[in-house]
Coordinates of C-alpha atoms and ligand atoms in Angstrom, one line a residue:
Chain A
M287 CA -76.9 -72.9 -53.8
L288 CA -73.9 -73.0 -51.6
H289 CA -72.9 -76.6 -50.9
L290 CA -70.9 -77.2 -47.7
T291 CA -69.7 -80.2 -45.8
I292 CA -69.7 -79.6 -42.1
E293 CA -67.8 -82.0 -39.8
F294 CA -67.7 -82.2 -36.0
S295 CA -65.1 -84.2 -34.0
G296 CA -63.1 -84.4 -30.9
G297 CA -66.3 -84.5 -28.9
A298 CA -68.0 -81.5 -30.6
E299 CA -70.3 -84.1 -32.4
L300 CA -71.9 -84.8 -29.0
L301 CA -73.7 -81.4 -29.4
F302 CA -75.0 -82.5 -32.8
G303 CA -76.8 -85.7 -31.9
N304 CA -73.5 -87.6 -32.3
V305 CA -73.6 -87.0 -36.1
K306 CA -70.1 -86.2 -37.4
K307 CA -70.7 -85.3 -41.0
H308 CA -73.4 -83.0 -42.3
Q309 CA -74.0 -82.0 -46.0
V310 CA -75.8 -78.7 -46.2
E311 CA -77.1 -76.4 -48.8
L312 CA -77.4 -72.6 -48.2
N313 CA -79.2 -70.1 -50.2
N314 CA -76.5 -67.9 -51.8
D315 CA -78.5 -64.7 -52.4
T316 CA -76.3 -63.1 -49.8
K317 CA -72.6 -63.9 -49.1
W318 CA -71.8 -66.3 -46.3
T319 CA -68.9 -65.8 -43.9
I320 CA -68.1 -68.1 -41.0
R321 CA -69.8 -65.5 -38.8
E322 CA -73.1 -66.1 -40.4
L323 CA -72.5 -69.8 -40.7
L324 CA -72.0 -70.2 -36.9
V325 CA -75.4 -68.6 -36.3
W326 CA -77.0 -70.8 -39.0
I327 CA -75.4 -74.0 -37.4
K328 CA -76.7 -72.9 -34.0
D329 CA -80.2 -72.5 -35.4
N330 CA -80.3 -75.5 -37.6
L331 CA -77.9 -78.2 -36.6
L332 CA -77.2 -77.8 -32.9
K333 CA -79.3 -80.1 -30.7
H334 CA -78.6 -78.6 -27.2
K335 CA -76.4 -76.5 -25.0
P336 CA -75.7 -73.5 -27.4
E337 CA -73.3 -72.1 -24.7
M338 CA -71.1 -75.1 -25.3
F339 CA -70.7 -74.0 -29.0
L340 CA -70.9 -70.3 -29.2
Q341 CA -69.7 -67.6 -26.8
D342 CA -70.0 -63.8 -27.4
E343 CA -71.1 -64.3 -31.0
T344 CA -68.0 -66.4 -31.9
I345 CA -66.9 -70.0 -31.5
R346 CA -66.4 -71.0 -27.9
P347 CA -62.7 -70.8 -27.2
G348 CA -61.3 -74.4 -27.2
I349 CA -63.1 -75.4 -30.4
L350 CA -60.8 -75.4 -33.4
I351 CA -62.1 -74.5 -36.9
L352 CA -60.5 -75.7 -40.2
V353 CA -61.7 -74.8 -43.7
N354 CA -60.5 -77.3 -46.3
D355 CA -58.0 -78.6 -43.7
S356 CA -56.6 -75.1 -43.1
D357 CA -56.6 -73.4 -39.7
W358 CA -59.2 -70.6 -39.8
D359 CA -56.6 -68.5 -37.9
L360 CA -54.9 -68.2 -41.3
L361 CA -58.0 -67.3 -43.2
G362 CA -59.3 -64.3 -41.4
N363 CA -61.4 -66.2 -38.8
L364 CA -65.0 -65.0 -38.7
S365 CA -64.8 -62.9 -41.8
Y366 CA -63.7 -65.8 -44.1
E367 CA -66.1 -65.9 -47.1
L368 CA -67.3 -69.4 -47.8
N369 CA -67.1 -70.9 -51.3
D370 CA -69.1 -73.6 -52.9
N371 CA -68.0 -77.1 -51.8
D372 CA -66.0 -75.8 -48.8
N373 CA -65.4 -78.3 -46.0
V374 CA -65.7 -76.8 -42.6
T375 CA -64.4 -78.9 -39.6
F376 CA -65.0 -78.2 -35.9
I377 CA -62.7 -80.0 -33.5
S378 CA -63.3 -79.7 -29.7
T379 CA -60.2 -79.7 -27.5
L380 CA -62.4 -79.5 -24.4
H381 CA -63.4 -83.2 -24.2
G382 CA -61.5 -85.8 -22.1
G383 CA -57.8 -86.0 -22.1
Chain B
M1278 CA -55.2 -66.0 -50.7
P1279 CA -53.2 -69.1 -49.4
V1280 CA -50.4 -68.3 -47.0
N1281 CA -47.0 -70.0 -47.5
C1282 CA -45.1 -71.9 -44.8
I1283 CA -42.7 -69.7 -42.9
R1284 CA -40.1 -72.6 -42.7
C1285 CA -39.9 -74.1 -46.1
N1286 CA -41.5 -71.2 -48.0
Q1287 CA -42.8 -73.7 -50.5
N1288 CA -45.9 -75.5 -49.3
R1289 CA -49.2 -74.0 -48.3
A1290 CA -49.5 -73.3 -44.6
I1291 CA -52.2 -75.3 -42.8
L1292 CA -51.8 -74.0 -39.2
K1293 CA -51.0 -70.9 -37.3
R1294 CA -48.9 -71.9 -34.3
P1295 CA -50.3 -70.4 -31.1
K1296 CA -47.0 -70.2 -29.3
T1297 CA -45.2 -68.3 -32.0
G1298 CA -47.8 -67.1 -34.5
D1299 CA -45.9 -68.9 -37.3
A1300 CA -47.8 -70.2 -40.3
M1301 CA -46.6 -73.7 -41.2
C1302 CA -47.3 -76.5 -43.7
K1303 CA -48.2 -79.9 -42.5
E1304 CA -44.7 -81.5 -42.9
C1305 CA -42.9 -78.6 -41.2
F1306 CA -45.5 -78.6 -38.4
F1307 CA -45.0 -82.3 -37.7
F1308 CA -41.2 -81.7 -37.7
V1309 CA -41.1 -78.8 -35.3
F1310 CA -43.8 -80.3 -33.0
E1311 CA -41.7 -83.5 -32.6
E1312 CA -38.4 -81.6 -32.3
E1313 CA -39.7 -79.3 -29.5
I1314 CA -40.8 -82.4 -27.5
H1315 CA -37.4 -83.9 -28.2
K1316 CA -35.7 -80.7 -26.9
T1317 CA -37.9 -80.8 -23.8
I1318 CA -36.9 -84.4 -23.2
T1319 CA -33.2 -83.8 -23.7
D1320 CA -33.0 -80.5 -21.9
A1321 CA -34.6 -82.0 -18.8
K1322 CA -32.6 -85.3 -19.3
L1323 CA -35.9 -87.2 -18.8
F1324 CA -34.7 -90.6 -20.1
K1325 CA -31.6 -92.7 -19.6
P1326 CA -30.8 -95.6 -21.9
G1327 CA -32.1 -98.9 -20.6
E1328 CA -35.0 -97.4 -18.6
K1329 CA -38.5 -98.7 -18.7
I1330 CA -41.0 -95.9 -19.3
G1331 CA -44.7 -96.3 -18.4
I1332 CA -47.0 -94.1 -20.5
G1333 CA -50.2 -93.3 -18.7
A1334 CA -52.7 -94.1 -21.5
S1335 CA -56.3 -93.0 -21.2
G1336 CA -57.2 -93.4 -24.9
G1337 CA -57.8 -89.6 -25.1
K1338 CA -56.0 -87.2 -27.4
D1339 CA -53.0 -86.3 -25.1
S1340 CA -51.9 -89.7 -24.2
T1341 CA -52.5 -91.1 -27.7
V1342 CA -50.3 -88.4 -29.2
L1343 CA -47.8 -88.9 -26.4
A1344 CA -47.5 -92.6 -27.1
Y1345 CA -47.1 -92.0 -30.9
V1346 CA -44.5 -89.2 -30.5
L1347 CA -42.4 -91.0 -27.9
K1348 CA -42.3 -94.1 -30.0
T1349 CA -41.3 -92.0 -33.0
L1350 CA -38.6 -90.1 -31.1
N1351 CA -37.3 -93.2 -29.4
E1352 CA -36.6 -94.7 -32.8
R1353 CA -35.3 -91.5 -34.4
Y1354 CA -32.9 -90.6 -31.6
N1355 CA -32.1 -93.9 -30.1
Y1356 CA -33.2 -93.0 -26.5
G1357 CA -32.8 -96.7 -25.8
V1358 CA -35.8 -96.8 -23.5
E1359 CA -38.5 -99.5 -23.3
L1360 CA -42.0 -98.0 -23.7
V1361 CA -45.1 -99.6 -22.1
L1362 CA -48.7 -98.4 -22.0
L1363 CA -50.4 -98.3 -18.6
S1364 CA -54.1 -97.8 -18.4
V1365 CA -56.4 -97.4 -15.4
D1366 CA -59.9 -98.9 -15.6
E1367 CA -62.0 -97.0 -13.0
G1368 CA -64.9 -99.3 -13.7
I1369 CA -67.3 -96.7 -15.3
T1370 CA -69.6 -98.5 -17.6
G1371 CA -69.9 -97.0 -21.1
Y1372 CA -67.0 -94.5 -20.5
R1373 CA -63.9 -96.6 -19.9
D1374 CA -65.2 -99.4 -22.0
D1375 CA -64.9 -97.3 -25.1
S1376 CA -61.7 -95.4 -24.2
L1377 CA -60.0 -98.7 -23.3
E1378 CA -60.9 -100.0 -26.7
S1379 CA -59.1 -97.1 -28.2
V1380 CA -56.0 -97.8 -26.0
K1381 CA -56.1 -101.4 -27.2
R1382 CA -56.1 -100.3 -30.9
N1383 CA -53.1 -98.1 -30.2
Q1384 CA -51.4 -101.0 -28.5
I1385 CA -51.7 -103.0 -31.7
E1386 CA -50.9 -100.1 -34.0
Y1387 CA -47.8 -98.9 -32.1
N1388 CA -46.8 -102.4 -31.1
L1389 CA -46.4 -101.4 -27.4
P1390 CA -47.2 -103.7 -24.4
L1391 CA -50.2 -102.7 -22.4
K1392 CA -51.2 -103.2 -18.8
V1393 CA -54.7 -102.4 -17.6
I1394 CA -55.0 -102.0 -13.9
T1395 CA -58.5 -101.8 -12.4
Y1396 CA -59.9 -100.0 -9.3
E1397 CA -61.6 -103.3 -8.5
E1398 CA -58.4 -105.3 -8.2
L1399 CA -56.6 -102.5 -6.4
Y1400 CA -59.3 -101.3 -4.0
G1401 CA -62.2 -103.8 -4.3
W1402 CA -64.5 -101.1 -5.6
T1403 CA -65.5 -100.0 -9.1
M1404 CA -66.3 -96.3 -9.7
D1405 CA -69.9 -97.4 -10.5
E1406 CA -70.2 -99.0 -7.1
I1407 CA -68.6 -96.0 -5.3
V1408 CA -71.0 -93.6 -7.0
K1409 CA -73.9 -95.8 -5.7
K1410 CA -72.5 -95.3 -2.2
V1411 CA -71.3 -91.7 -2.2
G1412 CA -73.7 -90.1 -4.8
R1413 CA -72.5 -87.7 -7.4
K1414 CA -71.2 -84.9 -5.3
N1415 CA -67.8 -86.2 -4.1
N1416 CA -67.2 -89.0 -6.7
C1417 CA -64.5 -86.9 -8.5
T1418 CA -62.5 -86.8 -5.2
F1419 CA -62.6 -90.5 -4.9
C1420 CA -61.8 -91.0 -8.6
G1421 CA -58.9 -88.6 -8.6
V1422 CA -57.2 -89.9 -5.4
F1423 CA -57.6 -93.5 -6.5
R1424 CA -56.3 -92.8 -10.1
R1425 CA -53.2 -91.2 -8.9
Q1426 CA -52.2 -94.2 -6.8
A1427 CA -53.4 -96.6 -9.4
L1428 CA -50.8 -95.4 -12.0
D1429 CA -48.1 -95.7 -9.3
R1430 CA -49.1 -99.2 -8.3
G1431 CA -49.5 -100.3 -12.0
G1432 CA -46.0 -98.8 -12.6
L1433 CA -44.6 -100.9 -9.6
I1434 CA -46.2 -104.1 -11.0
L1435 CA -44.6 -103.4 -14.4
G1436 CA -41.3 -102.4 -12.9
V1437 CA -41.1 -99.1 -14.7
N1438 CA -38.4 -96.5 -13.8
K1439 CA -40.6 -93.5 -14.7
L1440 CA -44.1 -92.6 -15.6
V1441 CA -44.9 -90.1 -18.3
T1442 CA -48.3 -88.4 -18.6
G1443 CA -49.9 -86.4 -21.4
H1444 CA -50.3 -83.2 -19.3
N1445 CA -50.0 -80.3 -21.8
A1446 CA -49.2 -76.6 -21.4
D1447 CA -52.9 -75.7 -21.1
D1448 CA -53.3 -78.2 -18.3
I1449 CA -50.3 -76.9 -16.4
A1450 CA -51.3 -73.2 -16.8
E1451 CA -54.7 -74.2 -15.5
T1452 CA -53.2 -76.0 -12.5
I1453 CA -50.9 -73.1 -11.7
F1454 CA -53.9 -70.9 -11.7
M1455 CA -56.0 -73.2 -9.5
N1456 CA -53.2 -73.6 -7.0
I1457 CA -52.9 -69.9 -6.7
L1458 CA -56.6 -69.6 -6.1
R1459 CA -56.5 -72.3 -3.5
G1460 CA -53.4 -70.8 -1.8
D1461 CA -51.7 -74.2 -2.1
I1462 CA -48.1 -73.3 -1.9
G1463 CA -46.7 -76.8 -1.9
R1464 CA -48.5 -77.8 -5.1
L1465 CA -47.8 -74.4 -6.7
Q1466 CA -44.1 -75.2 -6.3
R1467 CA -44.4 -78.7 -7.6
C1468 CA -46.9 -78.3 -10.5
T1469 CA -44.4 -76.5 -12.8
S1470 CA -41.6 -78.9 -12.5
I1471 CA -41.2 -81.3 -15.4
T1472 CA -40.5 -84.3 -13.1
T1473 CA -42.2 -84.8 -9.8
G1474 CA -42.3 -87.3 -7.0
N1475 CA -38.6 -88.3 -6.9
E1476 CA -38.7 -89.2 -3.3
G1477 CA -40.2 -92.7 -2.7
A1478 CA -42.8 -92.8 -5.5
I1479 CA -42.0 -93.5 -9.2
P1480 CA -40.9 -90.2 -10.8
R1481 CA -43.5 -88.7 -13.1
C1482 CA -42.6 -86.6 -16.2
K1483 CA -44.6 -84.3 -18.4
P1484 CA -42.9 -84.2 -21.9
F1485 CA -45.8 -82.0 -23.2
K1486 CA -45.2 -79.4 -20.5
Y1487 CA -44.6 -76.7 -23.2
T1488 CA -46.9 -78.2 -25.8
Y1489 CA -50.2 -76.4 -26.6
E1490 CA -53.4 -78.4 -26.6
K1491 CA -54.3 -76.8 -29.9
E1492 CA -51.2 -78.3 -31.5
I1493 CA -51.7 -81.7 -29.9
V1494 CA -55.2 -81.8 -31.4
M1495 CA -54.1 -80.6 -34.8
Y1496 CA -51.2 -83.1 -34.8
A1497 CA -53.7 -85.9 -34.0
Y1498 CA -56.0 -84.6 -36.7
F1499 CA -53.5 -84.4 -39.5
K1500 CA -51.8 -87.7 -38.5
K1501 CA -55.2 -89.3 -38.4
L1502 CA -54.5 -90.7 -34.9
D1503 CA -57.3 -92.7 -33.4
Y1504 CA -58.4 -91.3 -30.0
F1505 CA -61.5 -91.3 -27.9
S1506 CA -63.2 -88.1 -26.7
T1507 CA -66.1 -87.8 -24.3
E1508 CA -67.0 -86.2 -21.0
C1509 CA -66.9 -88.5 -18.0
V1510 CA -70.5 -89.7 -17.3
Y1511 CA -70.1 -88.6 -13.7
S1512 CA -70.3 -84.9 -13.3
P1513 CA -67.1 -83.1 -14.2
N1514 CA -65.3 -80.8 -11.7
A1515 CA -67.0 -77.5 -12.2
Y1516 CA -64.3 -75.5 -10.5
R1517 CA -61.6 -76.9 -12.8
G1518 CA -63.9 -76.4 -15.7
N1519 CA -64.1 -72.7 -15.0
A1520 CA -60.3 -72.4 -14.6
R1521 CA -60.1 -74.2 -18.0
M1522 CA -62.4 -71.7 -19.7
F1523 CA -60.5 -68.8 -18.2
I1524 CA -57.2 -70.1 -19.7
K1525 CA -59.0 -70.7 -23.1
D1526 CA -60.4 -67.1 -23.0
L1527 CA -56.9 -65.7 -22.3
E1528 CA -55.6 -67.8 -25.2
A1529 CA -58.2 -66.4 -27.6
I1530 CA -57.2 -62.9 -26.7
R1531 CA -53.4 -63.5 -26.7
A1532 CA -52.2 -67.0 -27.6
R1533 CA -48.9 -66.6 -25.8
S1534 CA -50.7 -66.2 -22.5
I1535 CA -50.5 -70.0 -21.8
I1536 CA -46.7 -70.2 -22.1
D1537 CA -46.3 -66.9 -20.2
I1538 CA -48.3 -68.3 -17.3
I1539 CA -46.0 -71.3 -17.2
H1540 CA -42.9 -69.1 -17.3
S1541 CA -44.4 -67.0 -14.5
G1542 CA -45.2 -70.1 -12.5
E1543 CA -41.6 -71.4 -12.9
K1544 CA -40.2 -68.1 -11.6
L1545 CA -42.4 -68.1 -8.5
A1546 CA -40.0 -69.3 -5.8
V1547 CA -40.8 -70.1 -2.3
K1548 CA -38.6 -68.4 0.2
K1549 CA -36.5 -70.7 2.3
D1550 CA -38.3 -69.8 5.6
A1551 CA -41.7 -70.8 4.1
K1552 CA -42.8 -74.1 5.8
L1553 CA -43.7 -76.8 3.3
P1554 CA -45.6 -80.0 4.1
I1555 CA -43.4 -82.8 5.3
Q1556 CA -43.8 -85.9 3.1
G1557 CA -44.1 -89.1 5.2
T1558 CA -45.6 -92.4 4.3
C1559 CA -49.0 -93.9 5.0
E1560 CA -48.9 -96.3 7.9
R1561 CA -51.3 -98.7 6.2
C1562 CA -50.1 -98.9 2.6
G1563 CA -46.7 -97.2 2.5
Y1564 CA -47.7 -94.6 -0.1
I1565 CA -46.2 -91.1 0.3
S1566 CA -48.5 -88.9 2.4
S1567 CA -48.4 -85.9 4.6
M1568 CA -50.9 -87.6 7.0
N1569 CA -50.5 -90.9 8.9
L1570 CA -53.1 -92.3 6.6
C1571 CA -53.0 -91.5 2.9
K1572 CA -56.0 -90.1 1.2
A1573 CA -56.8 -93.3 -0.6
C1574 CA -56.7 -95.4 2.6
N1575 CA -58.8 -92.8 4.4
L1576 CA -61.5 -92.9 1.6
L1577 CA -61.3 -96.6 1.4
E1578 CA -61.9 -97.1 5.1
G1579 CA -64.9 -94.9 4.8
L1580 CA -66.3 -96.9 1.9
N1581 CA -65.7 -100.3 3.6
K1582 CA -67.2 -99.1 6.9
G1583 CA -70.3 -97.6 5.2
L1584 CA -69.1 -94.0 6.1
P1585 CA -68.4 -92.6 2.7
K1586 CA -68.0 -89.1 4.1
L1587 CA -64.8 -90.2 5.9
G1588 CA -61.8 -88.5 4.4
I1589 CA -63.7 -85.6 2.9
G1590 CA -63.2 -82.4 4.8
K1591 CA -62.8 -82.5 8.6
T1592 CA -63.9 -85.8 10.0
D1593 CA -62.3 -86.0 13.4
R1594 CA -65.6 -86.2 15.2
L1595 CA -66.9 -88.9 12.8
R1596 CA -63.8 -91.0 13.4
K1597 CA -64.1 -90.7 17.2
Q1598 CA -67.8 -91.5 17.1
Y1599 CA -67.2 -94.8 15.3
N1600 CA -64.1 -95.6 17.3
L1601 CA -61.7 -95.4 14.4
S1602 CA -58.0 -94.7 14.9
P1603 CA -57.4 -91.0 14.6
A1604 CA -56.1 -89.5 11.3
Y1605 CA -53.5 -86.8 12.0
S1606 CA -51.1 -84.7 10.0
L1607 CA -47.4 -85.6 10.1
N1608 CA -46.8 -81.9 10.3
S1609 CA -46.9 -80.2 13.7
S1610 CA -49.3 -77.4 12.5
M1611 CA -51.2 -77.3 9.3
A1612 CA -51.6 -73.5 9.9
N1613 CA -48.0 -73.1 8.7
L1614 CA -48.9 -74.3 5.3
S1615 CA -51.1 -71.4 4.3
L1616 CA -49.8 -69.4 1.4
K1617 CA -48.6 -65.9 2.4
S1618 CA -47.7 -63.5 -0.3
S1619 CA -44.5 -62.5 1.6
Q1620 CA -43.3 -66.1 1.1
L1621 CA -43.4 -65.8 -2.6
S1622 CA -41.0 -64.0 -4.8
L1623 CA -39.8 -63.9 -8.3
N1624 CA -36.5 -65.6 -9.0
S1625 CA -33.9 -63.0 -9.9
E1626 CA -32.5 -65.1 -12.6
K1627 CA -30.1 -63.4 -14.9
D1628 CA -30.7 -65.3 -18.1
C1629 CA -33.7 -64.2 -20.1
N1630 CA -36.3 -67.0 -20.2
C1631 CA -38.4 -65.7 -23.0
D1632 CA -38.0 -66.6 -26.7
C1633 CA -36.3 -63.4 -27.6
G1634 CA -33.0 -65.2 -28.0
E1635 CA -31.1 -62.8 -25.8
N1636 CA -28.8 -64.1 -23.0
S1637 CA -29.5 -61.4 -20.5
E1638 CA -32.6 -59.9 -19.1
K1639 CA -31.5 -56.4 -19.8
S1640 CA -31.3 -56.8 -23.6
C1641 CA -34.7 -58.4 -23.8
S1642 CA -37.4 -56.1 -24.8
N1643 CA -40.0 -58.8 -24.8
Q1644 CA -43.3 -58.4 -23.1
A1645 CA -42.9 -61.7 -21.3
K1646 CA -41.0 -60.0 -18.5
N1647 CA -43.6 -57.4 -18.1
S1648 CA -46.4 -59.9 -18.0
N1649 CA -44.4 -61.8 -15.4
N1650 CA -44.3 -58.8 -13.2
Q1651 CA -47.9 -58.0 -13.9
L1652 CA -49.0 -61.5 -13.0
N1653 CA -46.9 -61.4 -9.8
N1654 CA -48.7 -58.2 -8.8
K1655 CA -52.0 -59.9 -9.5
L1656 CA -50.9 -62.9 -7.5
E1657 CA -50.2 -60.7 -4.5
T1658 CA -53.6 -59.2 -4.8
I1659 CA -55.4 -62.5 -5.0
V1660 CA -53.4 -64.0 -2.1
D1661 CA -54.1 -60.9 0.0
L1662 CA -57.8 -61.2 -0.7
N1663 CA -57.8 -64.8 0.3
F1664 CA -56.3 -64.4 3.7
Ligands
LIG1764 ZN1 -43.1 -76.0 -44.7
LIG1765 ZN1 -52.4 -95.6 2.3

């Protein structure tokens, strides 16, 4: 199994029943990239308003993604292949200033 | 495959900077982030020693990072200014209560004095009460007009020389775009300047003018700064929301877009013969206004007389019907204020304004110039469509 810690902050947690930290296990028969993870999150964790989280099959612009505290822009974005015990953080920049 | 920091070439990079595309480690990112804001402050000569500076503090990410960075820079570079936090309590149950708690934690942590000014003490109405009267359609109009004045009035009470706000590059790009769509030539001129409102009111400065929202949020995240984030419980401004998403979509395609829009906005100059609104003062409260009654007094009169529609749109007939003194523009004809594309032009500045490092426009091969021209062409199209 692939063990991941998924965290939401900056207001993104409001889409996930106000729960900031989620421990999840994924079946690792196939490889998991962020692309597949986003769809899995939409189907399994997201409580409402999918359009506030995904747009055109990627993350909605304005939500930042970090993997193990590194900007996903440095890691190949959607095609980053997840490893066991990765920590994936989503931070919304779109909420209240 | 970890990427190394472009600056120190030692530590693992944690962030790709949107403005430059540089990969940087945490420590180098903190350093350049703070130094760029220091440069913005010193280039624009925002502070003089001995000044008292009011920081508009909402408890959100921008103002929290602003308070932290200004305190850091004031100590590092001996600006010699006195920093105070100034918060506005609109009286929205459940929204402001939580964000004010976060401002209060910052006050203690950063050891800065805090003044909270409430709509109730200023206007006699809380936002909750106003929403009960006006419903949820126009409440953002009331809240926005009242908040603007509240910061000024709070600043007067505190005796500050200047107000600083956390408006960032994304906010400014969005505002430029909205002012173009509305054809608001006066605001289009003003919204790109780093300091506004020098005449009469307390000057307002935007030290984050060139700072990307992504970097502000990343800075807060890696510094573990405590801020509050939520949507206002009363409906957000849909029009502004769309403009925001447009800016974010552009950023996703090409991260430099935001800074390029700001540079384009700065270069849009209003020709001398264009008529701009005359700024007078409100006959009731003395606040700067282009009408005999300022927007806040107008809205307030409506609330107090049970006519909440007063002050929204054209209300001459309403005022006459209820025997209220007329509200009129201090300008002879508002028709002169419409934006005409012929009144806009690009500054023919010789120095290159992009980051290419060249001193003259000619030697710069950067796209920024081209995108300026392209945007200007688009501007003309949009303006022509509107009128
Ligand atoms: Zn470094
Ligand atoms: Zn007034």
